CSV table of C-alpha atoms in Angstrom, one decimal:
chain,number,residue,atom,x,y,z
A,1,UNK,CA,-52.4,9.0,-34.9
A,2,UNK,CA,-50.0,7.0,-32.7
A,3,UNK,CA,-50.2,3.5,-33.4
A,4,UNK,CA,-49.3,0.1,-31.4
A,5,UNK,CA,-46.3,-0.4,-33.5
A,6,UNK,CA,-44.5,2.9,-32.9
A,7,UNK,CA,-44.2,2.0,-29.5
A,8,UNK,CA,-40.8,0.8,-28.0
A,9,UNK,CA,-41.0,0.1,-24.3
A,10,UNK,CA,-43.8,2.2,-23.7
A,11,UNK,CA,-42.6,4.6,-24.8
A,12,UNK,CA,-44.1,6.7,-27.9
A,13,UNK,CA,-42.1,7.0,-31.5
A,14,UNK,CA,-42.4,10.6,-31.4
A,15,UNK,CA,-41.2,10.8,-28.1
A,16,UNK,CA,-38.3,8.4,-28.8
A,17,UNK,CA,-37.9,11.3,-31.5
A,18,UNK,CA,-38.1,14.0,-29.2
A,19,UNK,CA,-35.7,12.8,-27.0
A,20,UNK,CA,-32.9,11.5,-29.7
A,21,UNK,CA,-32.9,15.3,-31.1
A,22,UNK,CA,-32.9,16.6,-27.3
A,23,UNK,CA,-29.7,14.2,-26.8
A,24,UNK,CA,-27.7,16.0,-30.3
A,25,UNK,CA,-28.3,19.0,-28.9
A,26,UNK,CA,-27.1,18.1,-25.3
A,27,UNK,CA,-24.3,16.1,-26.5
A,28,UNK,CA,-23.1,19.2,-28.9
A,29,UNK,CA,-23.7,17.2,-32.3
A,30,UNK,CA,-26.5,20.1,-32.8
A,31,UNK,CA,-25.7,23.4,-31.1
A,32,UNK,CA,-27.7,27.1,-30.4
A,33,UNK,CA,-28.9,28.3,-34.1
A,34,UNK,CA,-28.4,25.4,-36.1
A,35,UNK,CA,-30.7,24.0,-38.5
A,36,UNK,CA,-32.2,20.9,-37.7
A,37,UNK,CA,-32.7,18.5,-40.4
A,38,UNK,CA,-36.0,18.7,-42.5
A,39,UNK,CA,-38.7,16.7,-41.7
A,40,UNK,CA,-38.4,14.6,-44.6
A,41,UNK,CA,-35.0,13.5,-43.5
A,42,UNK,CA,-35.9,12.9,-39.9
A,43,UNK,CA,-38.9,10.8,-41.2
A,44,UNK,CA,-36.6,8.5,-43.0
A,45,UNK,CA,-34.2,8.8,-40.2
A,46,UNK,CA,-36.5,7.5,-37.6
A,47,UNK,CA,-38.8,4.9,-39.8
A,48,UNK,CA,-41.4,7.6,-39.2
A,49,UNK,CA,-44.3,9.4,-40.7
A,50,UNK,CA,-44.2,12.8,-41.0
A,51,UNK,CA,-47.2,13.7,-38.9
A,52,UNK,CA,-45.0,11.8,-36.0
A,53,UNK,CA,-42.1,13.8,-36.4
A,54,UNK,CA,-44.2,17.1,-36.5
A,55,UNK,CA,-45.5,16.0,-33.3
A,56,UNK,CA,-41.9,15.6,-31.8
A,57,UNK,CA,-40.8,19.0,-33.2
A,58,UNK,CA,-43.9,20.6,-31.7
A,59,UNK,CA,-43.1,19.0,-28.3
A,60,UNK,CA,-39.6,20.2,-29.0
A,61,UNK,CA,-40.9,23.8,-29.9
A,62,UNK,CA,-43.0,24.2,-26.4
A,63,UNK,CA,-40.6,23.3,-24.4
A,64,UNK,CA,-38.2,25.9,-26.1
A,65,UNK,CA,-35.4,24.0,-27.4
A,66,UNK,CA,-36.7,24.4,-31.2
A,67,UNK,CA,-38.1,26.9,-32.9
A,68,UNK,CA,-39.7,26.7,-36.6
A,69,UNK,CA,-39.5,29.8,-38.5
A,70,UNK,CA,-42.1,30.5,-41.4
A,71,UNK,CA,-39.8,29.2,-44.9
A,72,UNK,CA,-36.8,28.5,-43.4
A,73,UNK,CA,-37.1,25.4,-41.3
A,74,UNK,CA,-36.6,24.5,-37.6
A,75,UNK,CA,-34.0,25.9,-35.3
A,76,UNK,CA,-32.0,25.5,-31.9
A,77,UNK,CA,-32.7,27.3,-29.4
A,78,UNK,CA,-30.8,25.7,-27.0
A,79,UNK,CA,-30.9,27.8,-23.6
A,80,UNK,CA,-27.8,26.0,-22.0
A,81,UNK,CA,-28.8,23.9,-19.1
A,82,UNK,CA,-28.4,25.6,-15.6
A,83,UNK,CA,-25.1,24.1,-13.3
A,84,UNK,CA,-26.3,23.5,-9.5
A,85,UNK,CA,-23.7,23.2,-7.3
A,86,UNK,CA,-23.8,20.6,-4.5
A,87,UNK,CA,-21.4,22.0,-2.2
A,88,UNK,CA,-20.8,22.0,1.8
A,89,UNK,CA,-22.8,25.5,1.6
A,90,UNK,CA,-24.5,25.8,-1.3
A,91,UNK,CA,-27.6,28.3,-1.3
A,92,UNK,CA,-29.9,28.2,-4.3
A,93,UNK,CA,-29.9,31.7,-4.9
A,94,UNK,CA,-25.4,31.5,-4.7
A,95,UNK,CA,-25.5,28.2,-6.5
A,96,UNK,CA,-27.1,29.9,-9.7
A,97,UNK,CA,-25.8,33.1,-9.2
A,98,UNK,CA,-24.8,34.2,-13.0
A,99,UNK,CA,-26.7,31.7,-14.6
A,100,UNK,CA,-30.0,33.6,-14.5
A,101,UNK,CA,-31.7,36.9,-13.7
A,102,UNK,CA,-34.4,36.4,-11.5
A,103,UNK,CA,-34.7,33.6,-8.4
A,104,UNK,CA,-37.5,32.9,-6.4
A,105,UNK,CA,-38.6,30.6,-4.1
A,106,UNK,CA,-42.7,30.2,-4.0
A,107,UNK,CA,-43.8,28.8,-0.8
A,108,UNK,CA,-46.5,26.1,-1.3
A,109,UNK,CA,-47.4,25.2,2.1
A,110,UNK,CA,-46.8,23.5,5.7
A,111,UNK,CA,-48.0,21.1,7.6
A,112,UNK,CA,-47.2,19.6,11.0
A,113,UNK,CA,-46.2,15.3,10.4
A,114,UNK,CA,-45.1,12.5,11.9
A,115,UNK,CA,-42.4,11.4,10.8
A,116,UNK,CA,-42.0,8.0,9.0
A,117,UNK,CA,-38.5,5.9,8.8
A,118,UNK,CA,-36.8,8.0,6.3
A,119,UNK,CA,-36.8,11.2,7.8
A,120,UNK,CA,-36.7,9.9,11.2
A,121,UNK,CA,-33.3,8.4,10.5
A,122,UNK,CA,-32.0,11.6,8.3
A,123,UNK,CA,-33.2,13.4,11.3
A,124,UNK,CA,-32.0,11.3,14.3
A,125,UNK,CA,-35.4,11.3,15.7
A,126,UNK,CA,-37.8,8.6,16.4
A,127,UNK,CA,-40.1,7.3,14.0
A,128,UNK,CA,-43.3,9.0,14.6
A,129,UNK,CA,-41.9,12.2,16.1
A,130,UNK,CA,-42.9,15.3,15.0
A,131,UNK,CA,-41.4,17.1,12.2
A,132,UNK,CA,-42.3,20.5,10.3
A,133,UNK,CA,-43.1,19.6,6.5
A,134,UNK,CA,-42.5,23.3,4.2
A,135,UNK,CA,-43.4,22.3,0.5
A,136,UNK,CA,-42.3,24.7,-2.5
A,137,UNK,CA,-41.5,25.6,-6.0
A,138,UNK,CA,-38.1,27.4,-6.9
A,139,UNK,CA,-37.5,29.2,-10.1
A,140,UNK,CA,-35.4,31.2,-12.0
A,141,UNK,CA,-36.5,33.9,-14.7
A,142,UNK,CA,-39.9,32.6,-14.4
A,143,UNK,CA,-39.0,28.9,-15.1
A,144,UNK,CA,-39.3,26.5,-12.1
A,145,UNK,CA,-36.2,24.7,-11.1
A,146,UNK,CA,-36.7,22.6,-8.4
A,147,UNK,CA,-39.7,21.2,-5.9
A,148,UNK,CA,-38.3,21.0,-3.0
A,149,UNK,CA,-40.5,19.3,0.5
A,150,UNK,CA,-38.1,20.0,3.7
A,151,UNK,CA,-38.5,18.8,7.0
A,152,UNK,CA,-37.4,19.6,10.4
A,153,UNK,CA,-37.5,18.7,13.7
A,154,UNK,CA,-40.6,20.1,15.6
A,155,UNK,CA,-39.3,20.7,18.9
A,156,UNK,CA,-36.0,22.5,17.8
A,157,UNK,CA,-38.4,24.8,15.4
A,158,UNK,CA,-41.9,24.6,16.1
A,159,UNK,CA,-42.8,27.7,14.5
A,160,UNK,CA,-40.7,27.4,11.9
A,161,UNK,CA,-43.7,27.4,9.1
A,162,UNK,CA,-44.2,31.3,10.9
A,163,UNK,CA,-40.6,32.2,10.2
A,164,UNK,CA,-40.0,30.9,6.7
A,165,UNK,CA,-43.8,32.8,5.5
A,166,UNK,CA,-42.2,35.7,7.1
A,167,UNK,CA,-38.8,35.4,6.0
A,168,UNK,CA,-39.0,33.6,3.3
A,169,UNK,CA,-35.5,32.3,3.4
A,170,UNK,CA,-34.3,29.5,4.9
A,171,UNK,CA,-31.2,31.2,5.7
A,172,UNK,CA,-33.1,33.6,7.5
A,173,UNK,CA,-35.3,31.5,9.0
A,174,UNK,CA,-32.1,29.6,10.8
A,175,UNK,CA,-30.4,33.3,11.6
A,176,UNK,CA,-33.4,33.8,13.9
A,177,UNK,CA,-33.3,30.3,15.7
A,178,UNK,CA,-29.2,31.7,16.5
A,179,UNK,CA,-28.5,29.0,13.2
A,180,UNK,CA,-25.6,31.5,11.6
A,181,UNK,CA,-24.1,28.4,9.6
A,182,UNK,CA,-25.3,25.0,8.7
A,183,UNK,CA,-23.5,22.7,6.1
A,184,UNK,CA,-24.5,19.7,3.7
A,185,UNK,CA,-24.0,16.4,5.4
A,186,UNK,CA,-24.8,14.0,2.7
A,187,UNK,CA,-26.4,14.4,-0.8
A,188,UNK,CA,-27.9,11.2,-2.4
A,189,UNK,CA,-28.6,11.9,-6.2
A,190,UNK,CA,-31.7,9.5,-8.6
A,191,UNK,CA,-33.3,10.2,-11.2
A,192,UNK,CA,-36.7,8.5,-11.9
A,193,UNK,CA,-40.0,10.5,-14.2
A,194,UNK,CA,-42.0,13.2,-12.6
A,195,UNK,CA,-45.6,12.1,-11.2
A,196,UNK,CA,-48.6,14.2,-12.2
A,197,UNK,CA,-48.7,16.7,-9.3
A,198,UNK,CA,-44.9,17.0,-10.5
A,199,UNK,CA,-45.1,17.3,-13.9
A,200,UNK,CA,-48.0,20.1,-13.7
A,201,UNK,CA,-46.1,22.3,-10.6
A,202,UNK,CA,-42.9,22.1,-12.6
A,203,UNK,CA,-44.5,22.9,-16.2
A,204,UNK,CA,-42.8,19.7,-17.6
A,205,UNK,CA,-44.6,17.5,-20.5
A,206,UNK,CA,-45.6,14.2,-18.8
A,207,UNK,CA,-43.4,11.8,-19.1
A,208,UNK,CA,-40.1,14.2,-18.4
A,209,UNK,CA,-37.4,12.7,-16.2
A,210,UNK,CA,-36.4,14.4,-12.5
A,211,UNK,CA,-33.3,14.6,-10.7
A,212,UNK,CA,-34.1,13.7,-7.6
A,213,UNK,CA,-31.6,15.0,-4.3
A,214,UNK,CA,-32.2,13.7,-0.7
A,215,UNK,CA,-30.1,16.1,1.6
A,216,UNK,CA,-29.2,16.4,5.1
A,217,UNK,CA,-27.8,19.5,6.4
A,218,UNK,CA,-26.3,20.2,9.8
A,219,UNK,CA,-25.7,22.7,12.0
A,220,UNK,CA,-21.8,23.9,13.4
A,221,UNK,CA,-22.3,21.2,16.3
A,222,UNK,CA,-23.2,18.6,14.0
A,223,UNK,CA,-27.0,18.1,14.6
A,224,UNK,CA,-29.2,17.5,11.6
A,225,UNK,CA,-31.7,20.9,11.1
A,226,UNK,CA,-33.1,19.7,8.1
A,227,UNK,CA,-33.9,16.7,5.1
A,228,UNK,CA,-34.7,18.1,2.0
A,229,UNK,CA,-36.0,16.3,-1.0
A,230,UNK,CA,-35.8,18.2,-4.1
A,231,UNK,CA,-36.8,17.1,-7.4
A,232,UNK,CA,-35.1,19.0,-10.6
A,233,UNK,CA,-36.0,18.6,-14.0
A,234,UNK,CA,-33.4,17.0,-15.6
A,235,UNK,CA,-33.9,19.0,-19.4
A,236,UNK,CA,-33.3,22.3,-17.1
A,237,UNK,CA,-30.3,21.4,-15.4
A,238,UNK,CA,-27.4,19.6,-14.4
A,239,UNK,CA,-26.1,18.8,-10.9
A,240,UNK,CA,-21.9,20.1,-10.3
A,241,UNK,CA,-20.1,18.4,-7.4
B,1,UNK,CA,-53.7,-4.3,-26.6
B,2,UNK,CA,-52.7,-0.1,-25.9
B,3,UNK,CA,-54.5,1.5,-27.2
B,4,UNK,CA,-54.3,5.5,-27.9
B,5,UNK,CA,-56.3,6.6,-25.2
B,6,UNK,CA,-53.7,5.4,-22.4
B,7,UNK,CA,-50.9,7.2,-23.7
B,8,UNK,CA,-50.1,10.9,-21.5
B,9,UNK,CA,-47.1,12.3,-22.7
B,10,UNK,CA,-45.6,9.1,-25.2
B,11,UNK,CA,-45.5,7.3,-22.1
B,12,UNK,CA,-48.1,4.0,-22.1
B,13,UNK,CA,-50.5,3.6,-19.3
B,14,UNK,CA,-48.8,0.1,-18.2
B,15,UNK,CA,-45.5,1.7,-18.6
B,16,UNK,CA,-46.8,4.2,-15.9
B,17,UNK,CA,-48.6,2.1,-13.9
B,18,UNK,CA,-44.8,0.4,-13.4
B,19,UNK,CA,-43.2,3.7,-12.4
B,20,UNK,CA,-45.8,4.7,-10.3
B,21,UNK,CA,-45.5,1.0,-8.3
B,22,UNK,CA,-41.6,1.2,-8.3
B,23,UNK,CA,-42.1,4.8,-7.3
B,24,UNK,CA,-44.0,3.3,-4.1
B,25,UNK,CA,-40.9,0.9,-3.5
B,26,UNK,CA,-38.2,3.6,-3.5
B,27,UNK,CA,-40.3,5.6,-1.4
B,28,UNK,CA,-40.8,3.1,1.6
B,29,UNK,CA,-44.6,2.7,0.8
B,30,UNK,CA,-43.7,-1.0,-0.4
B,31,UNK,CA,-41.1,-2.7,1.0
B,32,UNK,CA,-39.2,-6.5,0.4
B,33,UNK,CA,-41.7,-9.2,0.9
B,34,UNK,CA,-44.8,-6.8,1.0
B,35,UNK,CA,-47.9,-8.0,-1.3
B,36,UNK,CA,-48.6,-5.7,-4.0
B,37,UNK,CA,-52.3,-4.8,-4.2
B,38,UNK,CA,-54.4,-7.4,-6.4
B,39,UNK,CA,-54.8,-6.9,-10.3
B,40,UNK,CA,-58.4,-6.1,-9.8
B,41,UNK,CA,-57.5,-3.6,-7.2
B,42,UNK,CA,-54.5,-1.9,-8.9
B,43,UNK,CA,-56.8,-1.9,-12.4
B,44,UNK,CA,-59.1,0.2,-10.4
B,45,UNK,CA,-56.2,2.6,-9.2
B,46,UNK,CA,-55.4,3.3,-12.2
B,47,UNK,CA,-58.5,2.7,-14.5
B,48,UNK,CA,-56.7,0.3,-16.4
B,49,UNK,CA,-58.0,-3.1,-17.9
B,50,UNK,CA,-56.1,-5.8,-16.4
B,51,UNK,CA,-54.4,-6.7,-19.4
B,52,UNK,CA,-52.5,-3.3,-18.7
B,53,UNK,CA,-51.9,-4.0,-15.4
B,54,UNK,CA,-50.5,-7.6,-16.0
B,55,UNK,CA,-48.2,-6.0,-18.2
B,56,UNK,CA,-46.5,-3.2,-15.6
B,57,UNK,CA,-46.1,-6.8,-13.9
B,58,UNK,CA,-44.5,-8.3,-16.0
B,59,UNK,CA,-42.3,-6.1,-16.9
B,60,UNK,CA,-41.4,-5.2,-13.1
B,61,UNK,CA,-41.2,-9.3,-12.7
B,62,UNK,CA,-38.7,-8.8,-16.0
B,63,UNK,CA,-36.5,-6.2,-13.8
B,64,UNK,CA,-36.9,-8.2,-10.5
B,65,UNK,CA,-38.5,-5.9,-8.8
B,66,UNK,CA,-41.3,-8.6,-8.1
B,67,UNK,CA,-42.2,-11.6,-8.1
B,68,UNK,CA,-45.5,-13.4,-8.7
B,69,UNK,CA,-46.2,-16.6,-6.5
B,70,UNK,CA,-48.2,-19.3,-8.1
B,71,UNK,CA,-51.5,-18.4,-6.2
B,72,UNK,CA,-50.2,-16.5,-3.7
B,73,UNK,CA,-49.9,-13.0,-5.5
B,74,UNK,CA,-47.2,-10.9,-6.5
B,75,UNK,CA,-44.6,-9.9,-3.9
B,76,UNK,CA,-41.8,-6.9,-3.9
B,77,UNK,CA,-38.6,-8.2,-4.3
B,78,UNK,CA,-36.5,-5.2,-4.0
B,79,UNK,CA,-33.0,-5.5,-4.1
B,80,UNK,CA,-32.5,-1.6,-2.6
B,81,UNK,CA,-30.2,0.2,-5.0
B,82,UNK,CA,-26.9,0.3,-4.4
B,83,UNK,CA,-25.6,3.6,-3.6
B,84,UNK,CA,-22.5,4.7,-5.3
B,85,UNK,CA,-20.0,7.2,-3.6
B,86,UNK,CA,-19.0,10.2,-6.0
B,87,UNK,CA,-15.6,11.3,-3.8
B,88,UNK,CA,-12.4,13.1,-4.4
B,89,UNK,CA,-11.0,9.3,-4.1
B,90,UNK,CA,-13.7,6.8,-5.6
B,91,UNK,CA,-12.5,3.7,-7.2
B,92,UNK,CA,-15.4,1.6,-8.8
B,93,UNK,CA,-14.6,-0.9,-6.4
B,94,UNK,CA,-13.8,0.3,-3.4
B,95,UNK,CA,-17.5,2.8,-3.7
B,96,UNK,CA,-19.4,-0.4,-3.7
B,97,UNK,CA,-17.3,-2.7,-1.3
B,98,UNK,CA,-19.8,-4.1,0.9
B,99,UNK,CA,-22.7,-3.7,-1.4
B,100,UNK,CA,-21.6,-6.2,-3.7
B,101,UNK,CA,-20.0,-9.3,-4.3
B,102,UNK,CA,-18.2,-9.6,-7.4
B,103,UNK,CA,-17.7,-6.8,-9.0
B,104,UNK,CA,-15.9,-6.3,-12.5
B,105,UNK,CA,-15.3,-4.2,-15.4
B,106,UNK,CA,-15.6,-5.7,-19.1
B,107,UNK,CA,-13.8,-4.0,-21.5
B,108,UNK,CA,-15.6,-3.3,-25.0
B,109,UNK,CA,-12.8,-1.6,-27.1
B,110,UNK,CA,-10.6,1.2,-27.6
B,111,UNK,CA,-9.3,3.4,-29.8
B,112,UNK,CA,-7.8,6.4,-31.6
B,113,UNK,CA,-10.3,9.3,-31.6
B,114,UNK,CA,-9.9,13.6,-32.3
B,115,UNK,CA,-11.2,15.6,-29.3
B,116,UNK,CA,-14.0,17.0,-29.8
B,117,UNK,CA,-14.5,20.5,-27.6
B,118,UNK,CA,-16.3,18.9,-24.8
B,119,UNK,CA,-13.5,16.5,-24.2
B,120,UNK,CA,-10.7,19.2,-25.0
B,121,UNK,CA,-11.8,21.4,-22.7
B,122,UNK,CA,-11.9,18.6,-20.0
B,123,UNK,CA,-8.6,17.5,-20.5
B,124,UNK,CA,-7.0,20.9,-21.2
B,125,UNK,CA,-6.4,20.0,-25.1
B,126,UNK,CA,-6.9,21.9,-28.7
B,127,UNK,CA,-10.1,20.2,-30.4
B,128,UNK,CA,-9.0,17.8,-32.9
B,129,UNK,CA,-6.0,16.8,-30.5
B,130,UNK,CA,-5.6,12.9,-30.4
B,131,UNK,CA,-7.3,11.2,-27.3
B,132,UNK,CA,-6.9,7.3,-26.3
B,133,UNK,CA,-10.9,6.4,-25.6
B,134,UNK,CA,-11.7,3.5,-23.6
B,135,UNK,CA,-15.1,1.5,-24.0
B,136,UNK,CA,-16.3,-0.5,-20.8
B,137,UNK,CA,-19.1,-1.7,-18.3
B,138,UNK,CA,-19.2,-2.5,-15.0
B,139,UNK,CA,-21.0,-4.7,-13.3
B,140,UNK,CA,-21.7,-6.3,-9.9
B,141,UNK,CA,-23.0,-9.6,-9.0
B,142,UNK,CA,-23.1,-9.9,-12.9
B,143,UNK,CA,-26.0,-6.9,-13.1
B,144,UNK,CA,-24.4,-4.5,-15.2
B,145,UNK,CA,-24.1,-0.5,-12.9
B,146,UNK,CA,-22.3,1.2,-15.3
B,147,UNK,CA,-21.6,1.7,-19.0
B,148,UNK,CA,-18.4,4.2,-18.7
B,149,UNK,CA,-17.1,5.4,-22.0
B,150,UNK,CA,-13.1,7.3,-20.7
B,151,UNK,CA,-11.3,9.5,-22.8
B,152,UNK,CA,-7.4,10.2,-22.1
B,153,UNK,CA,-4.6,12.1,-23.5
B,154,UNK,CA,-2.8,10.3,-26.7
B,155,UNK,CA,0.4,12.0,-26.1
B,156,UNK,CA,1.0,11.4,-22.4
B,157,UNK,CA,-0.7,8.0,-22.3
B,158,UNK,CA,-0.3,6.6,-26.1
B,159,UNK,CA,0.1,3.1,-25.4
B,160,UNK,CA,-3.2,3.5,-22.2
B,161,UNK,CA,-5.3,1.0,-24.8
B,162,UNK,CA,-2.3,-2.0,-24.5
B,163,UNK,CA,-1.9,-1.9,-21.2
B,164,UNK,CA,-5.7,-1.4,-19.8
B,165,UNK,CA,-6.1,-4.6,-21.8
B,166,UNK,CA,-3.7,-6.4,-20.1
B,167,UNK,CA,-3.7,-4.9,-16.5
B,168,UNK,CA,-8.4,-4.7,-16.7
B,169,UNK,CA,-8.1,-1.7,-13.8
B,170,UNK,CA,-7.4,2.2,-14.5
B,171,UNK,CA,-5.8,2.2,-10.9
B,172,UNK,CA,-2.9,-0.2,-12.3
B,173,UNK,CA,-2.1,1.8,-15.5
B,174,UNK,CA,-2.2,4.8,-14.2
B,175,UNK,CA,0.6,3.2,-11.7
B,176,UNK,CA,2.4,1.5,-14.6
B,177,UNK,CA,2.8,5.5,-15.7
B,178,UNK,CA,3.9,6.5,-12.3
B,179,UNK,CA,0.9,8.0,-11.3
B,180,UNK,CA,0.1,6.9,-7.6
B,181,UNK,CA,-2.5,8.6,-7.2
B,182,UNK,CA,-5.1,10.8,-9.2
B,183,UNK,CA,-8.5,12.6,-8.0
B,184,UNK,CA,-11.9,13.9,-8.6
B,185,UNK,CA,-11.8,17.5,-10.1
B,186,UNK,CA,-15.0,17.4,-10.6
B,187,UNK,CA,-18.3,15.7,-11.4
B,188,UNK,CA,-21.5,16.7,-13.4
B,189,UNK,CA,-24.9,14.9,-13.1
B,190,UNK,CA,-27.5,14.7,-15.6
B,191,UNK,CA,-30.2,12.1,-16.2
B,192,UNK,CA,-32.0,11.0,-19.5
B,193,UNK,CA,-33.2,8.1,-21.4
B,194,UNK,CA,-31.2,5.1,-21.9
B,195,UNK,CA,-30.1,4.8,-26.1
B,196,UNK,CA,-30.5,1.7,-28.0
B,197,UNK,CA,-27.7,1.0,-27.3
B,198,UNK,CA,-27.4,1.4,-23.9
B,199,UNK,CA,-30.9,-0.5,-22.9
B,200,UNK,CA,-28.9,-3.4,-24.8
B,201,UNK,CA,-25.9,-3.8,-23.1
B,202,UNK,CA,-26.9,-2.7,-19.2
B,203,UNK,CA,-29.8,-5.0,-19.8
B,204,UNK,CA,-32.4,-2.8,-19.4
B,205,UNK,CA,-36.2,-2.4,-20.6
B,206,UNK,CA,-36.7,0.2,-23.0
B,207,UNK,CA,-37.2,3.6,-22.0
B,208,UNK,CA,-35.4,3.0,-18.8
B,209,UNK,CA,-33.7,6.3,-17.1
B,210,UNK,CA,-30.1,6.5,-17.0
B,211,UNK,CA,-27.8,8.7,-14.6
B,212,UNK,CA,-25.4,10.6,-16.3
B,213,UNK,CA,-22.2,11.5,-15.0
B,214,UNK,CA,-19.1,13.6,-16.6
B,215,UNK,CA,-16.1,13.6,-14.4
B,216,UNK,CA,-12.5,14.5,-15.1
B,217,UNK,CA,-9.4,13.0,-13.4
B,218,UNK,CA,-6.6,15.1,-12.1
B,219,UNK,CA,-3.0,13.9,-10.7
B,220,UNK,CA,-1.3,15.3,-8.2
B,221,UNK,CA,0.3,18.5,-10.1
B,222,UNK,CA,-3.5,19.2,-11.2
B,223,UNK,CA,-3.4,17.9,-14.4
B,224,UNK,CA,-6.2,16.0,-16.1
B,225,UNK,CA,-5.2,12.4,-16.6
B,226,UNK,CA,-9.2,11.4,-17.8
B,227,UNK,CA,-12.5,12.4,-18.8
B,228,UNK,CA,-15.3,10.0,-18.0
B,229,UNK,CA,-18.4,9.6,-19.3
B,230,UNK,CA,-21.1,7.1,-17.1
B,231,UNK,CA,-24.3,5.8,-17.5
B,232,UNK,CA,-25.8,4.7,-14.4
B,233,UNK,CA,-29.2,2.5,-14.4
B,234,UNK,CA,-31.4,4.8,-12.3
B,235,UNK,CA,-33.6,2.0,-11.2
B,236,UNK,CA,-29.9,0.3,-9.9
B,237,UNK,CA,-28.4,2.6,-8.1
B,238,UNK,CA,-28.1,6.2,-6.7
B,239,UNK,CA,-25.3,8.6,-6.1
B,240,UNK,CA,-23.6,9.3,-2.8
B,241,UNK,CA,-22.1,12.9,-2.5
């Protein structure tokens, strides 16, 4: 079991484990195929016991970056982390064009809000007004990408929740309101761990760190049509500017 | 004293009753000079004893994020982050003009390295081709923002160490080489958990998150004068794009 003294910080041995064999692999010491070092090694490595170090390599192992294989030891299995572009027009289906088969957007839900000071001022509305709140889960080849909560302003698009559980693109979704173009304005970037609601929508292990974007886009005249916060799992992918 | 039963993830129950208050701060729900709720109160939230709890305050007290006040409680004292520009044309010092008031760059070492593919590719090298690599961090108002490790090309810059020593700002040498001016090419973002190493020297608690950001250099024929490698403290500052 884990005990007081493995912990550094808060935060577990075997996760301090976890995350200095994530970092080899992410800094190119340990690449796709290579053998990671036996668990006697990395228990005298790490001042650890081996039932610790198992329990980083299993951790490892679900979230697909190692795999053991029966006699011969552990693996990487690196899947290179996805590029996002943050660009004047990037789409999520353009941005990771090439990087991955499938792409999908679920749709969560909507909700009709007030909004509070944040949005208001991304929005150049009033605090308070009314804004249209779409929640949702983007993924590629199955594995979720980004949560992304978007809101708009309710009296440019009040039916806007209709449109995007018909269209199912925001793209489309501004096409019908005569929206042919709309551009980022500003992107700010954090980073900070995933909550629980988070960590269970995104199929993270708790404790896993998010990207987190705030974005404003606008429309050809210059008006705001929407604040986006999007959260990205930071083991998934990396952010391009 | 934690015990097992509090830890999700590797991540200790007072470690997450911290994020989860600091989460409240960046997202508006707490702002400068509110109360936080009592112990009693916030052990109940979060079904912690208050030993737990007094311990996510202490450590936030550590980071300045609050401050207790002898019987009065404990109130937010949130310096906001300071939000760092990622343009074709940042300086260090320029981004956070405004923000800050002194701001500086202490210089840890340099020296002779081989580049490795990562940093060949960046700079257009062969691996193994001799790099000048440049050890630093930056900090404002004496809180360390940024732990910036910069590799550059040995052959066109072999004496970059001397003079960054003497003249402290990358704008100035790259002058004394004739270089006027020199851009952004590009910039990736990743996050992760701070190192040992890192915690130590940007003065942060253990397990704190780090921006990461990889950026390479260009002058004004398009050829890559640096590579950059920067650790932001997440919990300091955000990126501007």
């Amino acid at each position: 079991m884990t005990s007081d003294k493995d912990e550094l910080g808060g935060i577990a041995l075997w996760r301090r484990i976890a995350d200095a064999i994530r970092l080899d692999i992410i800094g190119g010491k340990l690449t796709n195929g290579d053998r990671l070092p036996t668990e006697a090694i990395l228990s005298e490595r790490f001042s650890a016991n081996r039932h610790t170090v198992r329990r980083a390599l299993a951790v490892l192992a679900d979230e697909g970056v190692v795999a053991a294989e029966q006699g011969r030891g552990t693996f990487v299995r690196s899947a290179r982390r996805l590029s996002y572009p943050i660009g004047k027009r990037t789409r999520f289906s353009e941005g990771l064009a090439g990087q991955a088969g499938t792409l999908g957007t679920q749709l969560l839900g909507h909700r009709i809000e007030n909004a509070n000071a944040t949005i208001a001022k991304a929005l150049k509305l009033k605090t308070g007004d009314k804004v249209v709140r779409i929640d949702g889960v983007s993924s590629a080849d199955g594995r979720p990408l980004s949560r992304a909560t978007t809101w708009l302003p309710y009296r440019r698009f009040p039916d806007f929740a209709e449109r995007i559980t018909q269209l199912q693109r925001f793209t489309a979704v501004f096409a019908s309101y005569d929206i042919a173009d709309y551009a980022r304005a500003s992107t700010r970037i954090s980073a900070r761990h995933a909550d629980v609601e988070e960590t269970k929508l995104l199929g993270l292990a708790p404790g896993a760190i998010l990207l987190v974007s705030e974005a404003v886009d606008i429309d050809a005249t210059g008006e705001p049509v929407s604040y986006a916060l999007s959260r990205f799992p930071a083991e998934r992918l990396e952010l391009v500017v």
